[in-house]
Coordinates of C-alpha atoms in Angstrom, one line a residue:
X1 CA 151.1 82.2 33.5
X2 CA 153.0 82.4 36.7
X3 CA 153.6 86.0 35.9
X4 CA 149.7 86.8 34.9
X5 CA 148.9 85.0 38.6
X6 CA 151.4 86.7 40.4
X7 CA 149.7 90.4 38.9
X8 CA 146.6 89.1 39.3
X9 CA 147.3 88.1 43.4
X10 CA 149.0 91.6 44.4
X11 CA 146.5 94.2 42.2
X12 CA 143.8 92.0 43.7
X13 CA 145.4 92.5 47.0
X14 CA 146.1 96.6 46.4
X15 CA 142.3 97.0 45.3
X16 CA 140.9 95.0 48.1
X17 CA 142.6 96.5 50.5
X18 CA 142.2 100.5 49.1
X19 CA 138.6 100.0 48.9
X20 CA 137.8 98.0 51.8
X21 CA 139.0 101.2 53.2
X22 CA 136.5 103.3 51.2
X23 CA 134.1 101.5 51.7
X24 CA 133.6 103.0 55.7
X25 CA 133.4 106.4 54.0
X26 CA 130.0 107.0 53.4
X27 CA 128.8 108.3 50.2
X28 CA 131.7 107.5 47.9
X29 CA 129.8 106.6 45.0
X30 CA 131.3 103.6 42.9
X31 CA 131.4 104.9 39.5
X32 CA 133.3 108.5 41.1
X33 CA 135.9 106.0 43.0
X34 CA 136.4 102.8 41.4
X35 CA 136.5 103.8 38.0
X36 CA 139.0 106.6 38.2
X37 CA 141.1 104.3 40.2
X38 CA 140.9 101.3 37.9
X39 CA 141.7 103.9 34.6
X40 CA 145.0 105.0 36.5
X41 CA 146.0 101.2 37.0
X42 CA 145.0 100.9 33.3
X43 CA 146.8 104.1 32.1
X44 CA 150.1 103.2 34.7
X45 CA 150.5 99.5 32.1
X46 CA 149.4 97.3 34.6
X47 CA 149.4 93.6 32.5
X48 CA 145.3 92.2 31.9
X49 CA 145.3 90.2 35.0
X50 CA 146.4 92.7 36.9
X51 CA 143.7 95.0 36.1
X52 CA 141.0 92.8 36.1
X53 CA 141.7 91.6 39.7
X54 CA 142.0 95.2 41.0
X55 CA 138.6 95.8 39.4
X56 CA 137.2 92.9 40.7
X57 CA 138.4 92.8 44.1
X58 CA 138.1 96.6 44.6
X59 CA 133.7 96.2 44.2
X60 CA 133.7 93.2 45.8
X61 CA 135.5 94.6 49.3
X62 CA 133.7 97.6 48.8
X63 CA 130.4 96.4 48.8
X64 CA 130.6 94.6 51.7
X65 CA 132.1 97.3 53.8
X66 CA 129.5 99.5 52.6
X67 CA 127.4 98.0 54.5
X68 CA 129.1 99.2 57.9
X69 CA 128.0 102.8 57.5
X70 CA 124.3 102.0 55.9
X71 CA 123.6 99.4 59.2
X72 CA 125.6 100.7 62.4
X73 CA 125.2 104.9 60.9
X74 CA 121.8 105.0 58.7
X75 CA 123.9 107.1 56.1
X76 CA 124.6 105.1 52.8
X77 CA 127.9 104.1 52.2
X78 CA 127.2 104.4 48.4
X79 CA 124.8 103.8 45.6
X80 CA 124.4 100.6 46.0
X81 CA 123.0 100.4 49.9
X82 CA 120.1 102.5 49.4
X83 CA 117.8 100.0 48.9
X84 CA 118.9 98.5 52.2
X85 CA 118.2 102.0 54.2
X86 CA 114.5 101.0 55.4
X87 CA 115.5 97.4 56.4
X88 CA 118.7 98.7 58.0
X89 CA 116.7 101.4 59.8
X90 CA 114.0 99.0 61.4
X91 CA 116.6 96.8 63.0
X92 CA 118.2 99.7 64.1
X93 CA 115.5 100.6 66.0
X94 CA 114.9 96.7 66.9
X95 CA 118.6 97.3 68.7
X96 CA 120.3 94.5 66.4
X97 CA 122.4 96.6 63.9
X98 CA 125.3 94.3 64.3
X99 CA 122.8 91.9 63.0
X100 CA 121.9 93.5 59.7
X101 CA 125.3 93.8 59.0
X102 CA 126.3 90.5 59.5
X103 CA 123.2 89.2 57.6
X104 CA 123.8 91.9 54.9
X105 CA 127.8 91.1 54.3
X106 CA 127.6 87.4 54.6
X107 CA 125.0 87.5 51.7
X108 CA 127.2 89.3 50.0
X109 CA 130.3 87.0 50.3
X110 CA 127.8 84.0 49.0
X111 CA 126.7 85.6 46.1
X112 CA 130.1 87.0 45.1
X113 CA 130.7 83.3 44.9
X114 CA 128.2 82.0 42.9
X115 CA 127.9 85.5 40.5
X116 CA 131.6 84.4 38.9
X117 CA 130.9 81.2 37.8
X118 CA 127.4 82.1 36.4
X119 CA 129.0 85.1 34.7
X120 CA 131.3 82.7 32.8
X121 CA 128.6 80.3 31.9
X122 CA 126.4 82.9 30.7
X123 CA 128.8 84.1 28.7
X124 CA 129.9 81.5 27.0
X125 CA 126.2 81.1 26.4
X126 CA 126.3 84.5 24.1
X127 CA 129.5 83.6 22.6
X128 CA 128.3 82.1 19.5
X129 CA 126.6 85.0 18.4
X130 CA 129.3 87.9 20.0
X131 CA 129.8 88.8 16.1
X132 CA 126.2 89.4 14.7
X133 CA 126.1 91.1 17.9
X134 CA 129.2 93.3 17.3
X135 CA 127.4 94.5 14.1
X136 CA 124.3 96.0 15.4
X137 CA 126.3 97.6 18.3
X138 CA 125.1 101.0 17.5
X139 CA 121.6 100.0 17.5
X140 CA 121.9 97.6 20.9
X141 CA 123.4 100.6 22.4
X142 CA 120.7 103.1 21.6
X143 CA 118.2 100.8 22.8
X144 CA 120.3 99.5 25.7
X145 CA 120.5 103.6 26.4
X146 CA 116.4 103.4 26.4
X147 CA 116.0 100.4 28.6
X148 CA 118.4 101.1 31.1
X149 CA 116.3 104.8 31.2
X150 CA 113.4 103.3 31.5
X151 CA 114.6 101.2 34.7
X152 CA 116.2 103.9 36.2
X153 CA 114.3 106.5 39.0
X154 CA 113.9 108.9 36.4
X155 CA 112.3 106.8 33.6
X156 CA 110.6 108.9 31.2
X157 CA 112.3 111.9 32.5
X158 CA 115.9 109.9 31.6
X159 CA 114.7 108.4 28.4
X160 CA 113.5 112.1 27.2
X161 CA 117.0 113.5 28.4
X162 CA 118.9 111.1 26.5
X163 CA 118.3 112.7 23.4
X164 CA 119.6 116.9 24.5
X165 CA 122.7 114.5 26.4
X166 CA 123.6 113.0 23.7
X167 CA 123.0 116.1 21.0
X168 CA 125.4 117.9 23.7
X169 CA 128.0 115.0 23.2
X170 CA 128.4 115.3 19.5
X171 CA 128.5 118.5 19.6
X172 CA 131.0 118.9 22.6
X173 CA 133.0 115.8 20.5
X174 CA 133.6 117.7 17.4
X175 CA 134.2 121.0 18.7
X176 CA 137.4 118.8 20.4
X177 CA 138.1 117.6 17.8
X178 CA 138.3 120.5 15.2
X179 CA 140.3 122.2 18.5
X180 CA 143.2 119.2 19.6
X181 CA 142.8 117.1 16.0
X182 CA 141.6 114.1 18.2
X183 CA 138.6 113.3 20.4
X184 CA 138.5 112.9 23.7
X185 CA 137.0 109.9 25.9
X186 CA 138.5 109.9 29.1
X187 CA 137.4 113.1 29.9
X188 CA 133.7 112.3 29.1
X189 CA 133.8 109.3 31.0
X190 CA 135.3 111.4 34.1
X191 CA 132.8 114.0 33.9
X192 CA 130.1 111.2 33.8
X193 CA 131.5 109.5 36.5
X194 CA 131.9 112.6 39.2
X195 CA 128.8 114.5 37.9
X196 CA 126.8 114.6 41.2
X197 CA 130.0 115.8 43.0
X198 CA 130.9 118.7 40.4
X199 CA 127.0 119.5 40.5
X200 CA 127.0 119.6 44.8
X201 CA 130.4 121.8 44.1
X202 CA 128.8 124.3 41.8
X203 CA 125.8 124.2 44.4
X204 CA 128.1 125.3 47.8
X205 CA 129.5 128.2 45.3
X206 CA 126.2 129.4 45.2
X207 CA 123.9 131.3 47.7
X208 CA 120.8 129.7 46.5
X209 CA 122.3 126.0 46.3
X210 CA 124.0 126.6 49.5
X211 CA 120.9 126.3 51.3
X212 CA 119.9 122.5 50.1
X213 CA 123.8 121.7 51.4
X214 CA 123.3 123.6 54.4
X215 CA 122.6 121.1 57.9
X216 CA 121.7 122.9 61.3
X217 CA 124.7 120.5 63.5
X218 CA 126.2 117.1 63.5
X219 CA 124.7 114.3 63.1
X220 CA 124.9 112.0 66.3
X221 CA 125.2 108.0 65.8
X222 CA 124.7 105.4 68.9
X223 CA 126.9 102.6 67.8
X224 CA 126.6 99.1 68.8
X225 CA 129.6 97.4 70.1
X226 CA 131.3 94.7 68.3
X227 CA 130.2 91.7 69.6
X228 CA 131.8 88.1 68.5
X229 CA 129.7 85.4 68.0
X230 CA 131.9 82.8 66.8
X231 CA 135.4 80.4 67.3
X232 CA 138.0 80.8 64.9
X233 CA 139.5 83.7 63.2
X234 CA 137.4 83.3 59.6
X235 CA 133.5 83.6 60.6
X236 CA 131.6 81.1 58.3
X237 CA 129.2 83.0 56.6
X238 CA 126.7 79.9 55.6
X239 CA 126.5 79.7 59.7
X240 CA 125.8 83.6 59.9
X241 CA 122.9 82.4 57.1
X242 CA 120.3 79.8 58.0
X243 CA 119.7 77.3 55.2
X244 CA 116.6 79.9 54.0
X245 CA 118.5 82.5 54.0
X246 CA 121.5 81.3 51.8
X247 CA 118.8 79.5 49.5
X248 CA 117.1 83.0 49.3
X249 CA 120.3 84.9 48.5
X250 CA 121.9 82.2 46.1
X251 CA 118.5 81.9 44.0
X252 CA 118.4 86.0 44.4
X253 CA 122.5 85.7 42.6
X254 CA 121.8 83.4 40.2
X255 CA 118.9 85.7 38.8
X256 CA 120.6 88.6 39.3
X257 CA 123.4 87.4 37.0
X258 CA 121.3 86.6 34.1
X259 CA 119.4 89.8 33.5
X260 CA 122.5 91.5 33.1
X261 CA 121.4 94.3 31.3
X262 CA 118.9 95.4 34.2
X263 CA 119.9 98.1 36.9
X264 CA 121.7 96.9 39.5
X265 CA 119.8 99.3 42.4
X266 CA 116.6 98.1 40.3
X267 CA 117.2 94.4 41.2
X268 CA 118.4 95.2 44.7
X269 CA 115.2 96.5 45.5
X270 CA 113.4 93.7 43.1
X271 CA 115.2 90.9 44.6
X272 CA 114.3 92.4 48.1
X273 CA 110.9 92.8 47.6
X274 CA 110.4 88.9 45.6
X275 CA 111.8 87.3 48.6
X276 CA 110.1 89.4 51.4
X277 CA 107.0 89.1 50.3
X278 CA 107.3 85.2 50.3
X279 CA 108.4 85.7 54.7
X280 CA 105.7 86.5 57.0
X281 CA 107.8 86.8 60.3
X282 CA 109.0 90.1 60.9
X283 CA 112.1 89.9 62.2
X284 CA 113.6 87.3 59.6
X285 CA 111.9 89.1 56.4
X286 CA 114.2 92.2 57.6
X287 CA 117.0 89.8 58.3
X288 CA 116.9 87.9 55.3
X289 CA 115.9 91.0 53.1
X290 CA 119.4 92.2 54.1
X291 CA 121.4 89.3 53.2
X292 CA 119.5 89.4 49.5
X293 CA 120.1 92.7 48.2
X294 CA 123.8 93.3 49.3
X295 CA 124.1 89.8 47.6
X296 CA 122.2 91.4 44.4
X297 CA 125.2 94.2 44.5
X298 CA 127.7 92.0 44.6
X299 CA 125.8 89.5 41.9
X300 CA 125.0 92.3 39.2
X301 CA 128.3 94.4 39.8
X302 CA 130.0 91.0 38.7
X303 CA 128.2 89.4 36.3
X304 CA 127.4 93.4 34.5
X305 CA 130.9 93.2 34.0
X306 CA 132.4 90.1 33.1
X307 CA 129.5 88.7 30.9
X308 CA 129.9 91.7 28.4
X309 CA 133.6 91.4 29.3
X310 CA 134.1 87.7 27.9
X311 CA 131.3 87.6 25.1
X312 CA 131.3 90.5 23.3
X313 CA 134.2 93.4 24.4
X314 CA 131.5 95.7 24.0
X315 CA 130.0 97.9 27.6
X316 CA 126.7 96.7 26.9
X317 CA 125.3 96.9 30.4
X318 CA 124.7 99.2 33.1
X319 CA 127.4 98.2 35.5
X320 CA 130.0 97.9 31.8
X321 CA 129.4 101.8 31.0
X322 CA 129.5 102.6 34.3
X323 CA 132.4 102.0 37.1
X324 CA 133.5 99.1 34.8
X325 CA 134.3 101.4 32.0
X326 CA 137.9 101.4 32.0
X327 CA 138.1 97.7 31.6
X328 CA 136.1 98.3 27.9
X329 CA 137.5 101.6 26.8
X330 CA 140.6 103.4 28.0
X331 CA 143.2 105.2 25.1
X332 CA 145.5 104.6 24.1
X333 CA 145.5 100.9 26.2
X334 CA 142.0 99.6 25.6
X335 CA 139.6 100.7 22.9
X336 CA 136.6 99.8 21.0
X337 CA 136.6 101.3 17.6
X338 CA 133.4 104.0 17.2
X339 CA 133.0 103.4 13.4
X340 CA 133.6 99.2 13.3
X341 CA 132.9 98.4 16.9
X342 CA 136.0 96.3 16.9
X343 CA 137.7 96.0 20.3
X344 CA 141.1 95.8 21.8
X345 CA 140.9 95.3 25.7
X346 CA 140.4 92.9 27.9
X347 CA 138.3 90.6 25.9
X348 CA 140.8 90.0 23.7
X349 CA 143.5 90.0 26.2
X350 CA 142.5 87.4 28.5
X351 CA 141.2 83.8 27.5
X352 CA 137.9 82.8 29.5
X353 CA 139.5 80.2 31.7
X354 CA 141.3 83.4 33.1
X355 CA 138.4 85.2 33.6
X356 CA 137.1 82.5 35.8
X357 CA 140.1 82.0 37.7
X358 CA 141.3 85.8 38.2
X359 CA 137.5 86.3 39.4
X360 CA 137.8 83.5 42.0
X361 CA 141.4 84.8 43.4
X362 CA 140.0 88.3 43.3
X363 CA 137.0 87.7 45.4
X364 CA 138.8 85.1 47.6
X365 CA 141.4 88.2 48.0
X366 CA 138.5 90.5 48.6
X367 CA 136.5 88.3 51.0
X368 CA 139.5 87.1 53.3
X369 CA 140.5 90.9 54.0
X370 CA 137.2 93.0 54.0
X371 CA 134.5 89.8 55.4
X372 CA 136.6 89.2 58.8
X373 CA 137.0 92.8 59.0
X374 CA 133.7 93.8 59.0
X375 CA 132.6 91.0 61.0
X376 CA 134.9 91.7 63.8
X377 CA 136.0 95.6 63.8
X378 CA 132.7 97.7 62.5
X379 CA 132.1 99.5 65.6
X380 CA 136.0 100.3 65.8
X381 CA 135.7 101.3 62.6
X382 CA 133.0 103.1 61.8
X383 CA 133.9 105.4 65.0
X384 CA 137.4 106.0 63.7
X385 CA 136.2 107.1 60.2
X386 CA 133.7 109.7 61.9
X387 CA 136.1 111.2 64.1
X388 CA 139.2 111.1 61.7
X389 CA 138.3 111.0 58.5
X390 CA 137.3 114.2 56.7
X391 CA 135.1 113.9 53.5
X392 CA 136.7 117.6 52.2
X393 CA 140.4 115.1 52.2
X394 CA 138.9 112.8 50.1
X395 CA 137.0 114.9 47.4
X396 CA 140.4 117.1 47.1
X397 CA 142.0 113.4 46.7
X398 CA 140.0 112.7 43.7
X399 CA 139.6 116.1 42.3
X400 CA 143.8 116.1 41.5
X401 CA 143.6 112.7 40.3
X402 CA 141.1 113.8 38.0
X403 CA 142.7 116.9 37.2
X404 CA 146.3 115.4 36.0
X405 CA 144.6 112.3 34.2
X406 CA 142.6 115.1 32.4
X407 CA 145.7 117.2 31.7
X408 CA 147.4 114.1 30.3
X409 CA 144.6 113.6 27.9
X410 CA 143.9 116.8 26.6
X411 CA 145.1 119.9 28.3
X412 CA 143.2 122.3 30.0
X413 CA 140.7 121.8 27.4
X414 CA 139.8 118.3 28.6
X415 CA 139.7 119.5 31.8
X416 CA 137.0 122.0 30.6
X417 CA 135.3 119.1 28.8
X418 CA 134.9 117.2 32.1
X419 CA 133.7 120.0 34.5
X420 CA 131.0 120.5 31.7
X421 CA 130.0 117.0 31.3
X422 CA 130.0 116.8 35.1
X423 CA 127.9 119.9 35.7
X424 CA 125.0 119.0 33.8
X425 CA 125.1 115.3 33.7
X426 CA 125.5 116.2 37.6
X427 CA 122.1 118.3 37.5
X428 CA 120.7 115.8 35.4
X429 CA 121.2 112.9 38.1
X430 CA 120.2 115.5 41.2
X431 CA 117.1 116.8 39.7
X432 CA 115.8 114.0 37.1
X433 CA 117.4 110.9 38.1
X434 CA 119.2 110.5 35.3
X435 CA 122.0 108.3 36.9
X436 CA 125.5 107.5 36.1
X437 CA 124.8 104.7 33.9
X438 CA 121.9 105.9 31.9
X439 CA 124.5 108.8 30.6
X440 CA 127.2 106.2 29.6
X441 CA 124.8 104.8 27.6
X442 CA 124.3 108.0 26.5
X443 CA 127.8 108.4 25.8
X444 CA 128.2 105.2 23.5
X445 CA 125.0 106.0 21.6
X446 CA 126.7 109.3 20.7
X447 CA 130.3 108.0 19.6
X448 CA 128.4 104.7 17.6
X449 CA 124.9 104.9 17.2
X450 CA 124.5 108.9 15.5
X451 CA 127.2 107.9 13.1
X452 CA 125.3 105.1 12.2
X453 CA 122.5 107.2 11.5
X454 CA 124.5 109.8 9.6
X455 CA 125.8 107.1 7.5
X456 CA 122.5 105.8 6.3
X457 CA 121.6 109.4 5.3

């Protein structure tokens, strides 16, 4: 046990550190940075704890220094703060950015609270029934692919693209196959994962794509200064809240948490939306708008993964087939069987009471480096990254990492297998919206569900 705590205390140290990092970068989508991180620290033999802690604390610090480009910049820092653009935006102009952020993180912080606990109890909740459910995986998976479709910006559009996506799985699965005598996964799952980026690379190569990518000059920011507001070296974030606020934001978590199956960008913009329209004052709709949906982040990017996590093994959830993939499905260390469904990761490596209490020391980790941070450096910061950091560093970064954890599965022909995924899956998300998370369910439904079918032929 002390060994599992000790794992647990530095990976959750090592993620929340890394990606509080990333977080200032704007634009680093989570699924194309957290989940090729977390599938090295799987691949690497990092124990259970370990990984789960890294995981954990990696989306917890990130999304709430996400929040320091999307309030202080106007540019997203990922997915995630899109929904929070127009609210950031009008305090912008109201000259309070530092406001919105603080509002925006310190909802965050409260929810990632609340969302670990729930996650267990809701959980437990399914347990009974994680067999029968086990069974009809391939069928909860194809309409898990339809649902999650249907939720997603692209709705019809995605839910008629599943079927030519997944076609081109199969058909890219058994050609592998019959080539290397094994399938492939990783690879998929990488090509899933970086699809817009490959897509925007393919673009710049070409004359006609060049032009969407092309921008007349730089960009120029006014940054507010960082201002502190309180005594002490921890800022209390139920004192950056008032008691509507918090109320607001642990209601919004506790929702959030049980419609797990639900988009997570869908109920960051539903959440938003419930509780503004309930707020007739301007200024403290915007405020307290802010606080709810970068606590729905946090709230669905937890409870998406650890409810699936503990009850069934299976990804069964947008967030689970997505940047929490690894923790479901990574050969040789963690696999669910295609033809049985049966499991062997992290649900059967870690006993509930140990989800709970790895999930609290991962987001106490998470919220005792990034929180303060944010709170007190974001103008510091955010100025460094945009005079220092270069994006072109950090796509090279993660191209090589995907390049050698590509040669390692499969040669160059996995590496082939990934760029191809990625190109259209990339077009896919671009021109349909078709995101990340509708083609892991795409994914699944081809490895369980179409064998199903075959079968009953």
């Amino acid at each position: 046990m002390i060994e599992a705590f000790l794992w647990a205390l530095s990976m959750g140290l090592v993620g929340a550190i890394v990606f509080a990092a990333i977080g200032l970068v704007s634009g680093t989508d989570e699924t194309a940075v957290v989940a090729p991180l977390t599938l090295l620290v799987v691949l690497l033999g990092v124990p259970p704890a370990g990984v789960f802690s890294f995981f954990l604390a990696a989306v917890v610090a990130k999304h709430i220094t996400h929040a320091i480009p999307t309030t202080l910049l106007g540019i997203p820092g990922d997915t995630m703060t899109v929904p929070l653009l127009g609210d950031a935006q009008q305090l912008r102009e109201l000259g309070v950015p530092h406001i919105a952020l603080r509002k925006a993180i310190s909802g965050g912080v409260i929810a990632a609270f609340i969302s670990v606990p729930l996650a267990v109890l809701f959980a437990w909740i399914l347990s009974p029934v994680a067999d029968e459910i086990g069974e009809l995986a391939p069928w909860i998976f194809a309409g898990a692919a339809i649902l999650i479709a249907l939720t997603s910006k692209g709705r019809w559009a995605a839910v008629g693209a599943l079927f030519p996506f997944v076609l081109l799985i199969v058909g890219i699965n058994q050609f592998v196959t019959t080539q290397l005598g094994h399938s492939l996964s990783i690879s998929f799952f990488l090509g899933i994962a970086t699809g817009p980026l490959v897509a925007d690379l393919f673009l710049a190569l070409s004359p006609t794509g060049r032009k969407a990518l092309h921008r007349d000059g730089p960009t120029e920011f006014a940054l507010a200064p960082d201002v502190r507001t309180w005594s002490g070296r921890m800022p209390n974030p139920l004192k950056v809240l008032d008691r509507k606020q918090t109320a607001y934001t642990s209601g919004a978590a506790v929702i959030s948490s049980a419609t797990f199956v639900f988009s997570p960008v869908a109920m960051t913009v539903l959440m938003g939306e419930v509780v503004g329209a309930r707020i007739k004052n301007g200024y403290h709709k915007l405020t307290t708008k802010m606080a709810v949906r970068n606590g729905t982040t946090e709230s669905t990017y937890i409870a998406e993964t650890m409810i699936p996590l503990i009850a069934l093994g299976l990804p069964l959830s947008p967030m689970a087939a997505g940047p929490a993939a690894p923790l479901f499905n990574a050969p040789p260390v963690y696999t669910v069987d295609t033809g049985t469904g049966q499991t062997h990761n992290l649900h059967d490596l870690l006993a509930t009471w140990e989800f709970l209490v790895f999930g609290l020391l991962a987001v106490t980790i998470a919220c005792l480096i990034a929180y303060p941070f944010a709170m007190t450096n974001a103008h510091r910061a955010a100025s460094w990254v945009l005079k220092n950091v270069s994006h072109e560093a950090i796509i090279g970064a993660f191209a090589g990492l995907i390049l050698v954890i590509c040669l390692y599965e499969g040669g160059l022909l996995a590496v082939l297998v990934t760029l191809t995924v990625g190109l259209i899956g990339g077009l896919m998300n671009r021109m349909f919206g078709v995101h990340s998370g509708v083609q892991f369910m795409g994914y699944y439904a081809a490895v369980l569900t179409v064998p199903a079918i075959i079968a009953l032929g």
